[in-house]
């Protein structure tokens, strides 16, 4: 039987919860992306720190900062031809670092029923709190009803779904962007999913550039949709997003860095300079995530 994850995070002891960190390597040295895509994303983000951290290395990084983090990979094996890291192994590694980590799984939506079955197993047997999906990298349209059985299963088991939205650094600068299509990550496609599955908790990852206004509208309109702020340094956030995050969406916006491409230290330094009311900052940095992930004793 797998080691099932159960959280042991002391919310009083952690300063923040980063809801968006990538596991880029396993203990055998296998990477989440092929070398060309790995190098292109590092160049896009001007990333100079550890580029391929394991789960244990991520835990050490966040533990040293009195922070917690959500960890995941992306299973895009069908679209990229590159074998994915094991979400099962990530969940078990998070279980031995459950004082600072929360595991999400990932499934390949193009695998149909097998993806649905695996998603259920990851939640029920391994204890992952959510599933990460990247429409552009995985090559699927999230509003295609062919994927509705996956969302129905995730709604049934109470999992969070974290959708990549907006442009991506993966494939950036390569000929044809390596065939990765940005339009698949238009957040308006997520609006259809949120409407069809009102009990499915959805996080739209990133500021959704160039569709930030659409993401703000969706999060305002749909009670089951939140936004994470990962993938961009806060000084580059659209003005409308800063205003919404600090005011009328202050209970629906979440701190996320996109580690290792952007470190939490670098992100937080930039965030400190934003015009965000003081009462909204602890909500964004910790409390909204604690509630959404069920770490505060709530559902």
PDB file of C-alpha atoms in Angstrom:
ATOM      1  CA  UNK A   1       0.000   0.000   0.000  1.00  0.00           C
ATOM      2  CA  UNK A   2       1.233   3.529  -0.762  1.00  0.00           C
ATOM      3  CA  UNK A   3       2.171   5.928   1.996  1.00  0.00           C
ATOM      4  CA  UNK A   4      -0.819   8.259   2.122  1.00  0.00           C
ATOM      5  CA  UNK A   5      -0.154  11.963   2.581  1.00  0.00           C
ATOM      6  CA  UNK A   6      -1.655  13.638   5.633  1.00  0.00           C
ATOM      7  CA  UNK A   7      -0.723  17.269   6.326  1.00  0.00           C
ATOM      8  CA  UNK A   8       1.141  18.221   9.499  1.00  0.00           C
ATOM      9  CA  UNK A   9       1.655  21.916   8.771  1.00  0.00           C
ATOM     10  CA  UNK A  10       1.639  24.227  11.786  1.00  0.00           C
ATOM     11  CA  UNK A  11      -0.120  27.274  10.356  1.00  0.00           C
ATOM     12  CA  UNK A  12       1.059  29.432  13.234  1.00  0.00           C
ATOM     13  CA  UNK A  13       4.666  28.567  12.431  1.00  0.00           C
ATOM     14  CA  UNK A  14       4.621  29.217   8.672  1.00  0.00           C
ATOM     15  CA  UNK A  15       4.737  32.711   7.218  1.00  0.00           C
ATOM     16  CA  UNK A  16       3.283  31.841   3.836  1.00  0.00           C
ATOM     17  CA  UNK A  17       1.955  29.048   1.620  1.00  0.00           C
ATOM     18  CA  UNK A  18       3.280  28.963  -1.936  1.00  0.00           C
ATOM     19  CA  UNK A  19       0.626  27.193  -4.029  1.00  0.00           C
ATOM     20  CA  UNK A  20       2.747  26.852  -7.164  1.00  0.00           C
ATOM     21  CA  UNK A  21       6.090  25.013  -7.112  1.00  0.00           C
ATOM     22  CA  UNK A  22       7.407  22.576  -9.693  1.00  0.00           C
ATOM     23  CA  UNK A  23       9.194  19.305  -9.045  1.00  0.00           C
ATOM     24  CA  UNK A  24      11.683  19.168 -11.921  1.00  0.00           C
ATOM     25  CA  UNK A  25      13.663  15.990 -11.149  1.00  0.00           C
ATOM     26  CA  UNK A  26      13.300  12.663  -9.377  1.00  0.00           C
ATOM     27  CA  UNK A  27      15.906  10.912  -7.263  1.00  0.00           C
ATOM     28  CA  UNK A  28      17.146   9.020 -10.345  1.00  0.00           C
ATOM     29  CA  UNK A  29      17.947  12.228 -12.205  1.00  0.00           C
ATOM     30  CA  UNK A  30      15.045  12.061 -14.660  1.00  0.00           C
ATOM     31  CA  UNK A  31      13.792  15.546 -15.559  1.00  0.00           C
ATOM     32  CA  UNK A  32      10.246  16.770 -16.075  1.00  0.00           C
ATOM     33  CA  UNK A  33      11.042  18.287 -19.500  1.00  0.00           C
ATOM     34  CA  UNK A  34      13.434  17.431 -22.294  1.00  0.00           C
ATOM     35  CA  UNK A  35      16.686  19.474 -22.425  1.00  0.00           C
ATOM     36  CA  UNK A  36      15.500  21.893 -25.121  1.00  0.00           C
ATOM     37  CA  UNK A  37      12.337  22.867 -23.260  1.00  0.00           C
ATOM     38  CA  UNK A  38      14.178  22.973 -19.940  1.00  0.00           C
ATOM     39  CA  UNK A  39      16.798  25.371 -21.292  1.00  0.00           C
ATOM     40  CA  UNK A  40      14.244  27.567 -23.047  1.00  0.00           C
ATOM     41  CA  UNK A  41      12.186  28.048 -19.896  1.00  0.00           C
ATOM     42  CA  UNK A  42      15.283  28.852 -17.832  1.00  0.00           C
ATOM     43  CA  UNK A  43      16.330  31.476 -20.384  1.00  0.00           C
ATOM     44  CA  UNK A  44      12.839  32.996 -20.482  1.00  0.00           C
ATOM     45  CA  UNK A  45      12.716  33.413 -16.701  1.00  0.00           C
ATOM     46  CA  UNK A  46      16.415  34.348 -16.374  1.00  0.00           C
ATOM     47  CA  UNK A  47      16.622  31.562 -13.817  1.00  0.00           C
ATOM     48  CA  UNK A  48      20.105  31.121 -12.330  1.00  0.00           C
ATOM     49  CA  UNK A  49      19.330  29.127  -9.184  1.00  0.00           C
ATOM     50  CA  UNK A  50      18.737  25.394  -8.831  1.00  0.00           C
ATOM     51  CA  UNK A  51      16.755  24.512 -11.961  1.00  0.00           C
ATOM     52  CA  UNK A  52      15.885  20.864 -11.295  1.00  0.00           C
ATOM     53  CA  UNK A  53      15.037  20.448  -7.603  1.00  0.00           C
ATOM     54  CA  UNK A  54      13.756  17.206  -6.156  1.00  0.00           C
ATOM     55  CA  UNK A  55      10.899  17.090  -3.665  1.00  0.00           C
ATOM     56  CA  UNK A  56      13.302  16.844  -0.732  1.00  0.00           C
ATOM     57  CA  UNK A  57      15.286  19.847  -1.972  1.00  0.00           C
ATOM     58  CA  UNK A  58      12.097  21.880  -2.299  1.00  0.00           C
ATOM     59  CA  UNK A  59      11.155  20.919   1.255  1.00  0.00           C
ATOM     60  CA  UNK A  60      14.538  22.071   2.533  1.00  0.00           C
ATOM     61  CA  UNK A  61      14.240  25.375   0.657  1.00  0.00           C
ATOM     62  CA  UNK A  62      10.826  26.174   2.141  1.00  0.00           C
ATOM     63  CA  UNK A  63      11.527  24.808   5.611  1.00  0.00           C
ATOM     64  CA  UNK A  64      14.509  27.158   5.885  1.00  0.00           C
ATOM     65  CA  UNK A  65      12.137  30.060   5.194  1.00  0.00           C
ATOM     66  CA  UNK A  66       9.335  28.978   7.541  1.00  0.00           C
ATOM     67  CA  UNK A  67       7.054  28.531   4.552  1.00  0.00           C
ATOM     68  CA  UNK A  68       4.918  25.737   3.113  1.00  0.00           C
ATOM     69  CA  UNK A  69       4.535  24.827  -0.545  1.00  0.00           C
ATOM     70  CA  UNK A  70       2.308  22.915  -2.944  1.00  0.00           C
ATOM     71  CA  UNK A  71       4.435  20.610  -5.119  1.00  0.00           C
ATOM     72  CA  UNK A  72       3.602  18.985  -8.451  1.00  0.00           C
ATOM     73  CA  UNK A  73       4.793  18.016 -11.900  1.00  0.00           C
ATOM     74  CA  UNK A  74       2.952  18.085 -15.245  1.00  0.00           C
ATOM     75  CA  UNK A  75       2.203  14.842 -17.085  1.00  0.00           C
ATOM     76  CA  UNK A  76       2.414  15.814 -20.757  1.00  0.00           C
ATOM     77  CA  UNK A  77       3.745  12.509 -22.046  1.00  0.00           C
ATOM     78  CA  UNK A  78       1.348  12.208 -24.981  1.00  0.00           C
ATOM     79  CA  UNK A  79       1.865  15.738 -26.282  1.00  0.00           C
ATOM     80  CA  UNK A  80       5.630  15.976 -25.772  1.00  0.00           C
ATOM     81  CA  UNK A  81       6.765  12.359 -26.021  1.00  0.00           C
ATOM     82  CA  UNK A  82       8.782  12.902 -22.847  1.00  0.00           C
ATOM     83  CA  UNK A  83       8.027  10.532 -19.930  1.00  0.00           C
ATOM     84  CA  UNK A  84       6.531  12.341 -16.958  1.00  0.00           C
ATOM     85  CA  UNK A  85       7.823  12.283 -13.417  1.00  0.00           C
ATOM     86  CA  UNK A  86       5.775  10.072 -11.116  1.00  0.00           C
ATOM     87  CA  UNK A  87       3.025  11.910  -9.245  1.00  0.00           C
ATOM     88  CA  UNK A  88       2.833   8.889  -6.953  1.00  0.00           C
ATOM     89  CA  UNK A  89       6.481   9.282  -5.973  1.00  0.00           C
ATOM     90  CA  UNK A  90       5.988  13.016  -5.466  1.00  0.00           C
ATOM     91  CA  UNK A  91       3.046  12.347  -3.150  1.00  0.00           C
ATOM     92  CA  UNK A  92       5.032   9.850  -1.096  1.00  0.00           C
ATOM     93  CA  UNK A  93       7.991  12.246  -0.880  1.00  0.00           C
ATOM     94  CA  UNK A  94       5.634  14.991   0.281  1.00  0.00           C
ATOM     95  CA  UNK A  95       4.302  12.615   2.932  1.00  0.00           C
ATOM     96  CA  UNK A  96       7.751  12.407   4.514  1.00  0.00           C
ATOM     97  CA  UNK A  97       7.972  16.229   4.361  1.00  0.00           C
ATOM     98  CA  UNK A  98       4.412  16.866   5.455  1.00  0.00           C
ATOM     99  CA  UNK A  99       5.433  19.648   7.815  1.00  0.00           C
ATOM    100  CA  UNK A 100       6.025  21.966   4.832  1.00  0.00           C
ATOM    101  CA  UNK A 101       4.666  20.312   1.657  1.00  0.00           C
ATOM    102  CA  UNK A 102       1.261  19.672   0.107  1.00  0.00           C
ATOM    103  CA  UNK A 103       1.218  17.338  -2.938  1.00  0.00           C
ATOM    104  CA  UNK A 104      -0.797  17.804  -6.097  1.00  0.00           C
ATOM    105  CA  UNK A 105      -0.845  15.134  -8.767  1.00  0.00           C
ATOM    106  CA  UNK A 106      -0.982  15.449 -12.535  1.00  0.00           C
ATOM    107  CA  UNK A 107      -2.637  13.256 -15.137  1.00  0.00           C
ATOM    108  CA  UNK A 108      -2.520  13.321 -18.932  1.00  0.00           C
ATOM    109  CA  UNK A 109      -6.036  14.298 -20.095  1.00  0.00           C
ATOM    110  CA  UNK A 110      -5.363  12.837 -23.539  1.00  0.00           C
ATOM    111  CA  UNK A 111      -5.366   9.366 -21.956  1.00  0.00           C
ATOM    112  CA  UNK A 112      -9.112   9.504 -21.363  1.00  0.00           C
ATOM    113  CA  UNK A 113     -10.525   6.959 -18.933  1.00  0.00           C
ATOM    114  CA  UNK A 114      -7.051   6.020 -17.715  1.00  0.00           C
ATOM    115  CA  UNK A 115      -6.507   9.644 -16.657  1.00  0.00           C
ATOM    116  CA  UNK A 116      -9.810   9.662 -14.777  1.00  0.00           C
ATOM    117  CA  UNK A 117      -8.983   6.442 -12.937  1.00  0.00           C
ATOM    118  CA  UNK A 118      -5.495   7.624 -12.063  1.00  0.00           C
ATOM    119  CA  UNK A 119      -6.756  10.974 -10.770  1.00  0.00           C
ATOM    120  CA  UNK A 120      -9.151   9.204  -8.421  1.00  0.00           C
ATOM    121  CA  UNK A 121      -6.393   6.905  -7.222  1.00  0.00           C
ATOM    122  CA  UNK A 122      -3.982   9.783  -6.596  1.00  0.00           C
ATOM    123  CA  UNK A 123      -6.552  11.523  -4.406  1.00  0.00           C
ATOM    124  CA  UNK A 124      -8.027   8.522  -2.626  1.00  0.00           C
ATOM    125  CA  UNK A 125      -4.952   6.351  -2.140  1.00  0.00           C
ATOM    126  CA  UNK A 126      -2.056   8.829  -2.112  1.00  0.00           C
ATOM    127  CA  UNK A 127      -3.811  11.797  -0.505  1.00  0.00           C
ATOM    128  CA  UNK A 128      -2.979  14.464  -3.072  1.00  0.00           C
ATOM    129  CA  UNK A 129      -4.995  17.628  -2.469  1.00  0.00           C
ATOM    130  CA  UNK A 130      -5.361  18.596  -6.113  1.00  0.00           C
ATOM    131  CA  UNK A 131      -4.458  17.984  -9.740  1.00  0.00           C
ATOM    132  CA  UNK A 132      -2.282  20.245 -11.928  1.00  0.00           C
ATOM    133  CA  UNK A 133      -3.226  20.612 -15.614  1.00  0.00           C
ATOM    134  CA  UNK A 134      -1.381  22.629 -18.280  1.00  0.00           C
ATOM    135  CA  UNK A 135      -3.580  22.868 -21.395  1.00  0.00           C
ATOM    136  CA  UNK A 136      -0.885  24.352 -23.655  1.00  0.00           C
ATOM    137  CA  UNK A 137       1.863  21.902 -22.703  1.00  0.00           C
ATOM    138  CA  UNK A 138      -0.472  18.909 -22.520  1.00  0.00           C
ATOM    139  CA  UNK A 139      -2.119  19.823 -25.831  1.00  0.00           C
ATOM    140  CA  UNK A 140      -5.777  19.703 -24.790  1.00  0.00           C
ATOM    141  CA  UNK A 141      -8.689  22.136 -24.804  1.00  0.00           C
ATOM    142  CA  UNK A 142      -9.984  22.263 -21.221  1.00  0.00           C
ATOM    143  CA  UNK A 143     -13.503  23.199 -22.348  1.00  0.00           C
ATOM    144  CA  UNK A 144     -13.801  20.128 -24.589  1.00  0.00           C
ATOM    145  CA  UNK A 145     -16.590  18.005 -23.101  1.00  0.00           C
ATOM    146  CA  UNK A 146     -14.457  14.925 -23.741  1.00  0.00           C
ATOM    147  CA  UNK A 147     -12.617  15.916 -20.548  1.00  0.00           C
ATOM    148  CA  UNK A 148     -15.739  16.419 -18.450  1.00  0.00           C
ATOM    149  CA  UNK A 149     -15.544  12.925 -16.880  1.00  0.00           C
ATOM    150  CA  UNK A 150     -12.183  13.955 -15.401  1.00  0.00           C
ATOM    151  CA  UNK A 151     -13.656  17.095 -13.855  1.00  0.00           C
ATOM    152  CA  UNK A 152     -16.672  15.168 -12.587  1.00  0.00           C
ATOM    153  CA  UNK A 153     -14.385  12.680 -10.851  1.00  0.00           C
ATOM    154  CA  UNK A 154     -12.309  15.438  -9.293  1.00  0.00           C
ATOM    155  CA  UNK A 155     -15.429  17.227  -8.124  1.00  0.00           C
ATOM    156  CA  UNK A 156     -16.680  13.965  -6.593  1.00  0.00           C
ATOM    157  CA  UNK A 157     -13.475  13.369  -4.603  1.00  0.00           C
ATOM    158  CA  UNK A 158     -13.182  17.008  -3.508  1.00  0.00           C
ATOM    159  CA  UNK A 159      -9.892  17.779  -5.247  1.00  0.00           C
ATOM    160  CA  UNK A 160      -8.686  21.211  -6.292  1.00  0.00           C
ATOM    161  CA  UNK A 161      -7.817  21.664  -9.992  1.00  0.00           C
ATOM    162  CA  UNK A 162      -4.943  23.999 -10.812  1.00  0.00           C
ATOM    163  CA  UNK A 163      -5.061  25.100 -14.463  1.00  0.00           C
ATOM    164  CA  UNK A 164      -2.171  26.873 -16.142  1.00  0.00           C
ATOM    165  CA  UNK A 165      -3.522  30.018 -17.843  1.00  0.00           C
ATOM    166  CA  UNK A 166      -1.989  32.635 -20.119  1.00  0.00           C
ATOM    167  CA  UNK A 167       1.312  32.526 -21.925  1.00  0.00           C
ATOM    168  CA  UNK A 168       4.032  30.085 -20.954  1.00  0.00           C
ATOM    169  CA  UNK A 169       7.797  30.187 -20.751  1.00  0.00           C
ATOM    170  CA  UNK A 170       7.931  26.561 -21.873  1.00  0.00           C
ATOM    171  CA  UNK A 171       8.896  26.623 -25.529  1.00  0.00           C
ATOM    172  CA  UNK A 172       9.395  30.406 -25.493  1.00  0.00           C
ATOM    173  CA  UNK A 173      11.861  31.582 -28.141  1.00  0.00           C
ATOM    174  CA  UNK A 174      11.941  28.253 -29.986  1.00  0.00           C
ATOM    175  CA  UNK A 175      10.787  27.857 -33.601  1.00  0.00           C
ATOM    176  CA  UNK A 176       7.004  27.699 -33.507  1.00  0.00           C
ATOM    177  CA  UNK A 177       7.260  27.609 -29.720  1.00  0.00           C
ATOM    178  CA  UNK A 178       7.846  23.854 -30.210  1.00  0.00           C
ATOM    179  CA  UNK A 179       4.231  23.568 -31.322  1.00  0.00           C
ATOM    180  CA  UNK A 180       2.848  24.676 -27.938  1.00  0.00           C
ATOM    181  CA  UNK A 181      -0.406  26.612 -28.495  1.00  0.00           C
ATOM    182  CA  UNK A 182      -1.106  29.515 -26.179  1.00  0.00           C
ATOM    183  CA  UNK A 183      -4.812  29.774 -27.024  1.00  0.00           C
ATOM    184  CA  UNK A 184      -5.487  26.514 -25.191  1.00  0.00           C
ATOM    185  CA  UNK A 185      -4.702  28.387 -21.964  1.00  0.00           C
ATOM    186  CA  UNK A 186      -7.154  31.237 -22.495  1.00  0.00           C
ATOM    187  CA  UNK A 187      -8.925  31.449 -19.102  1.00  0.00           C
ATOM    188  CA  UNK A 188     -12.308  31.861 -20.805  1.00  0.00           C
ATOM    189  CA  UNK A 189     -12.099  28.131 -21.513  1.00  0.00           C
ATOM    190  CA  UNK A 190     -11.986  27.603 -17.739  1.00  0.00           C
ATOM    191  CA  UNK A 191     -15.158  29.649 -17.338  1.00  0.00           C
ATOM    192  CA  UNK A 192     -17.076  26.899 -19.152  1.00  0.00           C
ATOM    193  CA  UNK A 193     -15.635  24.283 -16.791  1.00  0.00           C
ATOM    194  CA  UNK A 194     -16.457  26.332 -13.698  1.00  0.00           C
ATOM    195  CA  UNK A 195     -20.039  26.805 -14.882  1.00  0.00           C
ATOM    196  CA  UNK A 196     -20.532  23.108 -15.645  1.00  0.00           C
ATOM    197  CA  UNK A 197     -18.990  21.939 -12.336  1.00  0.00           C
ATOM    198  CA  UNK A 198     -19.989  24.488  -9.674  1.00  0.00           C
ATOM    199  CA  UNK A 199     -18.607  22.411  -6.778  1.00  0.00           C
ATOM    200  CA  UNK A 200     -15.213  21.915  -8.438  1.00  0.00           C
ATOM    201  CA  UNK A 201     -12.633  24.143  -6.770  1.00  0.00           C
ATOM    202  CA  UNK A 202     -10.505  25.718  -9.488  1.00  0.00           C
ATOM    203  CA  UNK A 203      -7.336  27.778  -9.326  1.00  0.00           C
ATOM    204  CA  UNK A 204      -6.325  29.697 -12.431  1.00  0.00           C
ATOM    205  CA  UNK A 205      -2.548  29.814 -12.291  1.00  0.00           C
ATOM    206  CA  UNK A 206      -0.645  32.996 -13.141  1.00  0.00           C
ATOM    207  CA  UNK A 207      -1.860  36.509 -14.033  1.00  0.00           C
ATOM    208  CA  UNK A 208      -3.210  35.017 -17.305  1.00  0.00           C
ATOM    209  CA  UNK A 209      -1.410  37.512 -19.548  1.00  0.00           C
ATOM    210  CA  UNK A 210      -2.624  38.557 -22.116  1.00  0.00           C
ATOM    211  CA  UNK A 211      -6.050  37.685 -20.681  1.00  0.00           C
ATOM    212  CA  UNK A 212      -5.752  39.154 -17.177  1.00  0.00           C
ATOM    213  CA  UNK A 213      -9.070  41.010 -17.363  1.00  0.00           C
ATOM    214  CA  UNK A 214     -10.869  37.822 -18.370  1.00  0.00           C
ATOM    215  CA  UNK A 215      -9.373  35.949 -15.400  1.00  0.00           C
ATOM    216  CA  UNK A 216     -10.401  38.719 -13.012  1.00  0.00           C
ATOM    217  CA  UNK A 217     -13.946  38.624 -14.404  1.00  0.00           C
ATOM    218  CA  UNK A 218     -14.175  34.851 -14.016  1.00  0.00           C
ATOM    219  CA  UNK A 219     -12.890  34.887 -10.426  1.00  0.00           C
ATOM    220  CA  UNK A 220     -15.363  37.668  -9.619  1.00  0.00           C
ATOM    221  CA  UNK A 221     -18.289  35.831 -11.224  1.00  0.00           C
ATOM    222  CA  UNK A 222     -17.630  32.209 -10.243  1.00  0.00           C
ATOM    223  CA  UNK A 223     -17.571  31.387  -6.527  1.00  0.00           C
ATOM    224  CA  UNK A 224     -15.528  28.230  -7.156  1.00  0.00           C
ATOM    225  CA  UNK A 225     -12.631  29.960  -8.966  1.00  0.00           C
ATOM    226  CA  UNK A 226      -9.496  31.553  -7.487  1.00  0.00           C
ATOM    227  CA  UNK A 227      -6.319  33.040  -8.988  1.00  0.00           C
ATOM    228  CA  UNK A 228      -2.708  32.335  -8.069  1.00  0.00           C
ATOM    229  CA  UNK A 229      -0.082  35.012  -8.680  1.00  0.00           C
ATOM    230  CA  UNK A 230       2.768  32.794  -9.826  1.00  0.00           C
ATOM    231  CA  UNK A 231       4.958  33.007 -12.889  1.00  0.00           C
ATOM    232  CA  UNK A 232       5.434  36.781 -12.923  1.00  0.00           C
ATOM    233  CA  UNK A 233       7.318  39.094 -10.622  1.00  0.00           C
ATOM    234  CA  UNK A 234       4.662  41.254  -8.930  1.00  0.00           C
ATOM    235  CA  UNK A 235       6.162  44.480 -10.284  1.00  0.00           C
ATOM    236  CA  UNK A 236       4.949  43.362 -13.729  1.00  0.00           C
ATOM    237  CA  UNK A 237       1.363  42.608 -12.662  1.00  0.00           C
ATOM    238  CA  UNK A 238      -1.347  44.469 -14.598  1.00  0.00           C
ATOM    239  CA  UNK A 239      -2.763  47.374 -12.603  1.00  0.00           C
ATOM    240  CA  UNK A 240      -6.245  45.854 -12.660  1.00  0.00           C
ATOM    241  CA  UNK A 241      -4.946  42.657 -11.041  1.00  0.00           C
ATOM    242  CA  UNK A 242      -3.177  44.550  -8.249  1.00  0.00           C
ATOM    243  CA  UNK A 243      -6.360  46.497  -7.516  1.00  0.00           C
ATOM    244  CA  UNK A 244      -8.534  43.364  -7.518  1.00  0.00           C
ATOM    245  CA  UNK A 245      -6.108  41.318  -5.417  1.00  0.00           C
ATOM    246  CA  UNK A 246      -5.940  43.924  -2.699  1.00  0.00           C
ATOM    247  CA  UNK A 247      -9.617  44.714  -2.627  1.00  0.00           C
ATOM    248  CA  UNK A 248     -12.624  42.879  -4.031  1.00  0.00           C
ATOM    249  CA  UNK A 249     -10.766  39.602  -4.743  1.00  0.00           C
ATOM    250  CA  UNK A 250      -8.630  39.630  -1.598  1.00  0.00           C
ATOM    251  CA  UNK A 251     -10.246  36.377  -0.417  1.00  0.00           C
ATOM    252  CA  UNK A 252      -9.713  34.623  -3.785  1.00  0.00           C
ATOM    253  CA  UNK A 253      -6.112  35.422  -4.672  1.00  0.00           C
ATOM    254  CA  UNK A 254      -3.199  33.171  -3.665  1.00  0.00           C
ATOM    255  CA  UNK A 255       0.550  33.541  -3.340  1.00  0.00           C
ATOM    256  CA  UNK A 256       2.440  31.410  -5.838  1.00  0.00           C
ATOM    257  CA  UNK A 257       6.002  31.814  -7.041  1.00  0.00           C
ATOM    258  CA  UNK A 258       6.599  29.267  -9.865  1.00  0.00           C
ATOM    259  CA  UNK A 259       9.681  27.940  -8.075  1.00  0.00           C
ATOM    260  CA  UNK A 260      12.331  27.091  -9.202  1.00  0.00           C
ATOM    261  CA  UNK A 261      11.905  29.505 -12.130  1.00  0.00           C
ATOM    262  CA  UNK A 262      11.053  32.311  -9.710  1.00  0.00           C
ATOM    263  CA  UNK A 263      12.164  31.867  -6.114  1.00  0.00           C
ATOM    264  CA  UNK A 264       9.879  32.829  -3.236  1.00  0.00           C
ATOM    265  CA  UNK A 265      12.503  35.300  -1.986  1.00  0.00           C
ATOM    266  CA  UNK A 266      12.584  37.102  -5.328  1.00  0.00           C
ATOM    267  CA  UNK A 267       8.782  37.090  -5.596  1.00  0.00           C
ATOM    268  CA  UNK A 268       8.177  38.375  -2.070  1.00  0.00           C
ATOM    269  CA  UNK A 269      10.691  41.190  -2.459  1.00  0.00           C
ATOM    270  CA  UNK A 270       8.788  42.447  -5.481  1.00  0.00           C
ATOM    271  CA  UNK A 271       5.384  41.917  -3.833  1.00  0.00           C
ATOM    272  CA  UNK A 272       6.406  44.103  -0.887  1.00  0.00           C
ATOM    273  CA  UNK A 273       6.442  47.132  -3.186  1.00  0.00           C
ATOM    274  CA  UNK A 274       2.891  46.696  -4.507  1.00  0.00           C
ATOM    275  CA  UNK A 275      -0.020  48.891  -3.475  1.00  0.00           C
ATOM    276  CA  UNK A 276      -1.773  46.135  -1.540  1.00  0.00           C
ATOM    277  CA  UNK A 277      -3.654  47.059   1.658  1.00  0.00           C
ATOM    278  CA  UNK A 278      -2.105  45.542   4.759  1.00  0.00           C
ATOM    279  CA  UNK A 279      -5.246  43.633   5.692  1.00  0.00           C
ATOM    280  CA  UNK A 280      -5.143  41.788   2.361  1.00  0.00           C
ATOM    281  CA  UNK A 281      -1.524  40.651   2.534  1.00  0.00           C
ATOM    282  CA  UNK A 282      -1.893  37.789   5.077  1.00  0.00           C
ATOM    283  CA  UNK A 283      -4.950  36.547   3.177  1.00  0.00           C
ATOM    284  CA  UNK A 284      -3.003  36.368  -0.072  1.00  0.00           C
ATOM    285  CA  UNK A 285       0.182  34.987   1.467  1.00  0.00           C
ATOM    286  CA  UNK A 286      -1.323  32.279   3.673  1.00  0.00           C
ATOM    287  CA  UNK A 287      -4.921  32.234   4.830  1.00  0.00           C
ATOM    288  CA  UNK A 288      -6.698  31.882   1.481  1.00  0.00           C
ATOM    289  CA  UNK A 289      -4.548  28.876   0.584  1.00  0.00           C
ATOM    290  CA  UNK A 290      -4.981  27.306   4.018  1.00  0.00           C
ATOM    291  CA  UNK A 291      -8.742  27.471   3.626  1.00  0.00           C
ATOM    292  CA  UNK A 292      -8.798  26.233   0.020  1.00  0.00           C
ATOM    293  CA  UNK A 293      -6.450  23.320   0.757  1.00  0.00           C
ATOM    294  CA  UNK A 294      -8.287  22.344   3.936  1.00  0.00           C
ATOM    295  CA  UNK A 295      -5.261  22.987   6.150  1.00  0.00           C
ATOM    296  CA  UNK A 296      -7.152  25.177   8.604  1.00  0.00           C
ATOM    297  CA  UNK A 297      -9.548  22.471   9.759  1.00  0.00           C
ATOM    298  CA  UNK A 298     -12.290  23.545   7.340  1.00  0.00           C
ATOM    299  CA  UNK A 299     -13.710  21.551   4.467  1.00  0.00           C
TER     300      UNK A 299
END
